[in-house]
C-alpha cells in the first residue's frame, strides 16, 4: 500500500536528502590579505558526507516500495535515522575542519553562518522517525488481527 502516510514521510525524507546535496550548507565571509572573499561549504565538498547522504536518500526512497515487508522496512528506516544523524554530525565536523583550514592558510574569518539547507538532516530525522512509527503501528495492527483469526 503505497498510499500510507509513512510512504509520504519517506518521500519527504528522500526529497530533503536530495535537496541538501545541491545547496550550500555553510557560508563564511573572510579576508585573505586585503581582499574580502566569501567561501562556501556544500555536501559535494566532502566525499564522505556526499556518499552517506546519497545512501540515506536512496535508502529512504527504496523503503517506500518495501511496504509488503514491514519488518525489513522498519529496520531499514531505523538504520536510515542513524545515517541521517551521521550526516548531521559529519557536516558539523567537516565545517569545523574547513574553518580551521582557512585560518591556518592565513585567512581571517569575519563571519560564518550555517545556511538553511544545513538543517535538512533534522527534517530527515523527523520524517524518518514518523515513518518508523507508522510502520510499527501497521505491524502491530496486523499482528493483532492475526490473533483474532
GROMACS .gro file of C-alpha atoms in nm, residues 9 12-18 20 52-53 55-57 60 80-81 83-85 87 119-130:
model
   33
    9UNK     CA    1   0.720   1.072   0.520
   12UNK     CA    2   0.976   1.379   0.215
   13UNK     CA    3   1.296   1.245   0.372
   14UNK     CA    4   1.428   1.142   0.029
   15UNK     CA    5   1.345   1.486  -0.115
   16UNK     CA    6   1.516   1.660   0.178
   17UNK     CA    7   1.828   1.449   0.128
   18UNK     CA    8   1.835   1.513  -0.245
   20UNK     CA    9   2.062   1.903   0.062
   52UNK     CA   10   2.647   0.891   0.330
   53UNK     CA   11   2.383   1.145   0.224
   55UNK     CA   12   2.297   0.629   0.061
   56UNK     CA   13   2.048   0.772   0.309
   57UNK     CA   14   1.843   0.934   0.032
   60UNK     CA   15   1.456   0.630   0.208
   80UNK     CA   16   1.837   0.543   0.788
   81UNK     CA   17   1.773   0.752   1.101
   83UNK     CA   18   2.265   0.760   0.879
   84UNK     CA   19   2.086   1.096   0.894
   85UNK     CA   20   2.231   1.158   1.241
   87UNK     CA   21   2.526   1.318   0.816
  119UNK     CA   22   1.927   2.178   0.885
  120UNK     CA   23   1.763   1.943   0.634
  121UNK     CA   24   1.911   1.635   0.810
  122UNK     CA   25   1.693   1.731   1.109
  123UNK     CA   26   1.391   1.731   0.877
  124UNK     CA   27   1.504   1.391   0.750
  125UNK     CA   28   1.536   1.255   1.104
  126UNK     CA   29   1.188   1.375   1.200
  127UNK     CA   30   1.029   1.238   0.881
  128UNK     CA   31   1.208   0.904   0.919
  129UNK     CA   32   1.105   0.881   1.283
  130UNK     CA   33   0.740   0.945   1.192
   0.00000   0.00000   0.00000
